């Protein structure tokens, strides 16, 4: 599954970290 969010920098990292914690999947930037 691929989701695209038009975020950059710290916002993107925060989002990726949150999704990673929820899904238990490793974060890929």
mmCIF file of C-alpha atoms in Angstrom:
data_model
loop_
_atom_site.group_PDB
_atom_site.id
_atom_site.type_symbol
_atom_site.label_atom_id
_atom_site.label_comp_id
_atom_site.label_asym_id
_atom_site.label_seq_id
_atom_site.Cartn_x
_atom_site.Cartn_y
_atom_site.Cartn_z
ATOM 1 C CA UNK A 1 0.000 0.000 0.000
ATOM 2 C CA UNK A 2 1.333 3.421 -0.898
ATOM 3 C CA UNK A 3 -0.028 6.630 0.550
ATOM 4 C CA UNK A 4 1.217 10.009 -0.572
ATOM 5 C CA UNK A 5 1.151 13.046 1.687
ATOM 6 C CA UNK A 6 2.508 16.363 0.495
ATOM 7 C CA UNK A 7 4.540 17.022 3.607
ATOM 8 C CA UNK A 8 8.201 17.817 4.036
ATOM 9 C CA UNK A 9 10.729 17.957 6.832
ATOM 10 C CA UNK A 10 9.649 17.512 10.434
ATOM 11 C CA UNK A 11 5.936 17.171 9.589
ATOM 12 C CA UNK A 12 6.690 14.212 7.344
ATOM 13 C CA UNK A 13 8.894 12.546 9.953
ATOM 14 C CA UNK A 14 6.216 12.979 12.622
ATOM 15 C CA UNK A 15 3.572 11.458 10.364
ATOM 16 C CA UNK A 16 5.790 8.521 9.373
ATOM 17 C CA UNK A 17 6.668 7.860 13.010
ATOM 18 C CA UNK A 18 3.017 7.927 14.065
ATOM 19 C CA UNK A 19 1.947 5.554 11.277
ATOM 20 C CA UNK A 20 4.878 3.257 12.047
ATOM 21 C CA UNK A 21 3.858 3.043 15.697
ATOM 22 C CA UNK A 22 0.213 2.363 14.843
ATOM 23 C CA UNK A 23 0.845 -0.283 12.193
ATOM 24 C CA UNK A 24 3.969 -1.809 13.692
ATOM 25 C CA UNK A 25 5.622 -1.582 10.279
ATOM 26 C CA UNK A 26 9.133 -0.182 9.873
ATOM 27 C CA UNK A 27 9.244 3.443 8.738
ATOM 28 C CA UNK A 28 10.378 4.070 5.148
ATOM 29 C CA UNK A 29 10.892 7.655 4.023
#
